């Protein structure tokens, strides 16, 4: 099993804290976000780990890790960052975002999935989203529709409540077959200006949810890996500050269990 961590982005919504470092190096509970992930992966036997850098790439110098760099990180997004390492995208892989940390139990659930393309979905996220965003929490919601254990729609903004069956966490598990599907899909669109399903982004700007939706539209199964809490997303300055306050007040455990 390989681990691939996407850490190329600018972290513009965390700009208060990412002026001098990539967001994967933000310190939380005594270690960087990247170190949180690496510790969990290694505890579960994942040793072949690659970090894809971009913004302030020279600052990420973690030993015993493989590196690729997305030199066009300002003009591209998650999908193109992943495929900077296309040569290693083979066999079973775990793909994660660098601004997410997760409990060991969550990753154990992910590793147990037998699906070719498994997308981690939190079906108990609402209290967490309300705590992060208050009464405006629905404004940051995206569609994620699950029918008969298949994701049929993902990533559309301003969905109806019926179109929110869970929250995409930013973790994907691929089997060997899933890795091949990812590469074939990338090859199909990479030389084009193909628009996403929403018609608002050309291919080199696609979000990962756009890429997943393109696979869904080809009638290839994308399955949810259902979890309940056990993760944190560091997307904004407010996120970072709130989590620190929750940790100090001993209220973080309702969403993420701290291991000392």
Short mmCIF file of C-alpha atoms in Angstrom, two decimals, residues 14-190:
data_model
loop_
_atom_site.label_atom_id
_atom_site.label_comp_id
_atom_site.label_asym_id
_atom_site.label_seq_id
_atom_site.Cartn_x
_atom_site.Cartn_y
_atom_site.Cartn_z
CA UNK A 14 -5.29 30.12 5.68
CA UNK A 15 -3.13 33.05 4.57
CA UNK A 16 -2.77 34.41 8.10
CA UNK A 17 -0.72 31.31 8.90
CA UNK A 18 0.67 30.24 5.53
CA UNK A 19 2.66 33.35 4.63
CA UNK A 20 5.84 31.61 5.73
CA UNK A 21 5.04 27.91 5.32
CA UNK A 22 2.81 25.49 3.41
CA UNK A 23 -0.29 24.56 5.38
CA UNK A 24 0.87 20.96 5.73
CA UNK A 25 3.58 22.28 8.07
CA UNK A 26 1.17 24.10 10.39
CA UNK A 27 1.68 22.90 13.94
CA UNK A 28 -1.26 21.43 15.82
CA UNK A 29 -1.11 19.49 19.09
CA UNK A 30 2.66 19.59 18.99
CA UNK A 31 3.33 18.37 15.46
CA UNK A 32 2.74 19.42 11.87
CA UNK A 33 -0.34 18.32 9.96
CA UNK A 34 1.91 16.25 7.71
CA UNK A 35 3.53 14.56 10.70
CA UNK A 36 0.08 13.69 12.07
CA UNK A 37 -0.67 11.84 8.83
CA UNK A 38 2.72 10.20 8.54
CA UNK A 39 2.50 8.86 12.08
CA UNK A 40 -0.89 7.24 11.45
CA UNK A 41 0.13 5.81 8.08
CA UNK A 42 3.32 4.30 9.48
CA UNK A 43 1.51 2.92 12.54
CA UNK A 44 -0.66 0.98 10.08
CA UNK A 45 2.24 -0.31 8.00
CA UNK A 46 2.28 2.21 5.16
CA UNK A 47 5.96 2.99 4.59
CA UNK A 48 6.00 3.91 0.88
CA UNK A 49 4.83 7.50 1.24
CA UNK A 50 5.05 10.33 -1.30
CA UNK A 51 4.38 14.01 -0.68
CA UNK A 52 3.59 16.19 -3.68
CA UNK A 53 4.89 19.69 -3.00
CA UNK A 54 4.34 23.03 -4.67
CA UNK A 55 3.96 26.20 -2.61
CA UNK A 56 7.16 26.79 -0.60
CA UNK A 57 8.33 23.34 -1.65
CA UNK A 58 11.80 23.87 -0.20
CA UNK A 59 10.36 24.06 3.33
CA UNK A 60 9.04 20.50 3.32
CA UNK A 61 12.08 18.41 4.25
CA UNK A 62 10.67 15.43 6.11
CA UNK A 63 13.08 12.46 6.00
CA UNK A 64 12.24 8.99 4.68
CA UNK A 65 9.56 10.32 2.34
CA UNK A 66 9.47 10.47 -1.47
CA UNK A 67 8.81 13.80 -3.17
CA UNK A 68 7.36 15.15 -6.40
CA UNK A 69 6.73 18.81 -7.14
CA UNK A 70 3.88 20.54 -8.92
CA UNK A 71 5.70 23.56 -10.31
CA UNK A 72 2.44 24.90 -11.76
CA UNK A 73 0.62 24.86 -8.41
CA UNK A 74 -0.62 28.45 -8.93
CA UNK A 75 -2.38 27.56 -12.18
CA UNK A 76 -3.63 24.07 -11.34
CA UNK A 77 -5.44 22.17 -8.64
CA UNK A 78 -5.52 18.82 -6.76
CA UNK A 79 -5.93 16.61 -9.81
CA UNK A 80 -2.89 17.91 -11.63
CA UNK A 81 -0.89 17.76 -8.41
CA UNK A 82 -1.70 14.06 -8.08
CA UNK A 83 -0.65 13.34 -11.65
CA UNK A 84 2.74 14.98 -11.19
CA UNK A 85 3.45 11.57 -9.65
CA UNK A 86 1.69 9.51 -12.31
CA UNK A 87 4.60 7.07 -12.53
CA UNK A 88 3.99 5.86 -8.99
CA UNK A 89 0.20 5.69 -9.28
CA UNK A 90 -0.08 1.94 -9.55
CA UNK A 91 -1.28 -0.78 -7.26
CA UNK A 92 -3.20 0.01 -4.05
CA UNK A 93 -2.89 3.63 -2.92
CA UNK A 94 -4.24 5.95 -0.27
CA UNK A 95 -4.55 9.56 -1.48
CA UNK A 96 -5.01 12.31 1.12
CA UNK A 97 -5.06 16.08 1.30
CA UNK A 98 -2.34 17.69 3.43
CA UNK A 99 -4.84 19.87 5.33
CA UNK A 100 -6.67 16.91 6.86
CA UNK A 101 -5.72 14.94 9.96
CA UNK A 102 -7.47 11.76 11.03
CA UNK A 103 -7.57 9.17 13.76
CA UNK A 104 -5.92 5.79 13.38
CA UNK A 105 -9.33 4.08 13.57
CA UNK A 106 -10.53 6.07 10.56
CA UNK A 107 -7.59 4.98 8.42
CA UNK A 108 -8.10 1.39 9.54
CA UNK A 109 -11.64 1.62 8.16
CA UNK A 110 -10.27 2.99 4.89
CA UNK A 111 -7.70 0.21 4.56
CA UNK A 112 -10.39 -2.44 5.05
CA UNK A 113 -12.34 -1.26 1.99
CA UNK A 114 -12.40 -3.75 -0.91
CA UNK A 115 -13.70 -1.30 -3.51
CA UNK A 116 -11.67 -0.22 -6.53
CA UNK A 117 -12.38 3.47 -5.90
CA UNK A 118 -13.36 4.23 -2.32
CA UNK A 119 -14.11 7.78 -1.22
CA UNK A 120 -14.17 8.53 2.50
CA UNK A 121 -17.53 10.03 3.49
CA UNK A 122 -18.54 11.22 6.96
CA UNK A 123 -22.23 10.52 7.45
CA UNK A 124 -22.22 12.20 10.89
CA UNK A 125 -20.61 15.54 10.01
CA UNK A 126 -23.44 18.00 10.66
CA UNK A 127 -22.55 18.93 14.27
CA UNK A 128 -18.92 19.40 13.22
CA UNK A 129 -19.89 21.67 10.33
CA UNK A 130 -22.21 23.72 12.56
CA UNK A 131 -19.43 24.10 15.16
CA UNK A 132 -17.04 25.31 12.44
CA UNK A 133 -19.36 27.59 10.49
CA UNK A 134 -22.31 28.42 12.73
CA UNK A 135 -25.67 29.17 11.18
CA UNK A 136 -24.07 29.52 7.74
CA UNK A 137 -22.86 25.92 7.67
CA UNK A 138 -25.09 24.95 4.73
CA UNK A 139 -23.43 27.63 2.57
CA UNK A 140 -20.28 25.49 2.52
CA UNK A 141 -22.12 22.28 1.69
CA UNK A 142 -21.67 20.29 -1.52
CA UNK A 143 -23.70 17.49 -2.96
CA UNK A 144 -22.85 13.91 -2.11
CA UNK A 145 -25.57 11.51 -3.13
CA UNK A 146 -25.33 7.81 -2.29
CA UNK A 147 -27.66 5.27 -3.91
CA UNK A 148 -27.30 1.53 -3.32
CA UNK A 149 -23.79 2.02 -1.92
CA UNK A 150 -22.68 3.97 -4.99
CA UNK A 151 -21.87 7.68 -5.12
CA UNK A 152 -23.98 9.12 -7.93
CA UNK A 153 -23.28 12.83 -7.49
CA UNK A 154 -20.48 14.73 -5.77
CA UNK A 155 -19.21 18.29 -5.49
CA UNK A 156 -22.11 20.44 -6.69
CA UNK A 157 -22.48 23.64 -4.63
CA UNK A 158 -25.76 24.75 -3.03
CA UNK A 159 -27.37 21.31 -3.00
CA UNK A 160 -30.77 20.53 -1.56
CA UNK A 161 -30.80 18.73 1.79
CA UNK A 162 -31.79 15.53 -0.04
CA UNK A 163 -28.53 15.74 -1.98
CA UNK A 164 -26.34 15.75 1.14
CA UNK A 165 -25.91 12.15 2.31
CA UNK A 166 -22.53 12.88 3.88
CA UNK A 167 -19.38 14.97 3.64
CA UNK A 168 -16.39 14.25 1.43
CA UNK A 169 -13.37 14.05 3.73
CA UNK A 170 -10.45 14.38 1.27
CA UNK A 171 -9.23 10.79 1.47
CA UNK A 172 -9.45 8.25 -1.37
CA UNK A 173 -8.43 4.59 -1.49
CA UNK A 174 -7.62 2.96 -4.83
CA UNK A 175 -7.06 -0.67 -5.64
CA UNK A 176 -4.73 -1.56 -8.51
CA UNK A 177 -7.75 -1.41 -10.83
CA UNK A 178 -8.76 1.95 -9.34
CA UNK A 179 -5.29 3.36 -10.01
CA UNK A 180 -5.59 2.29 -13.66
CA UNK A 181 -9.02 3.93 -13.94
CA UNK A 182 -7.56 7.15 -12.54
CA UNK A 183 -4.70 7.11 -15.06
CA UNK A 184 -6.97 6.34 -18.01
CA UNK A 185 -9.35 9.13 -17.02
CA UNK A 186 -6.48 11.58 -16.71
CA UNK A 187 -5.12 10.55 -20.12
CA UNK A 188 -8.57 11.06 -21.65
CA UNK A 189 -8.84 14.68 -20.53
CA UNK A 190 -5.32 15.94 -19.79
#
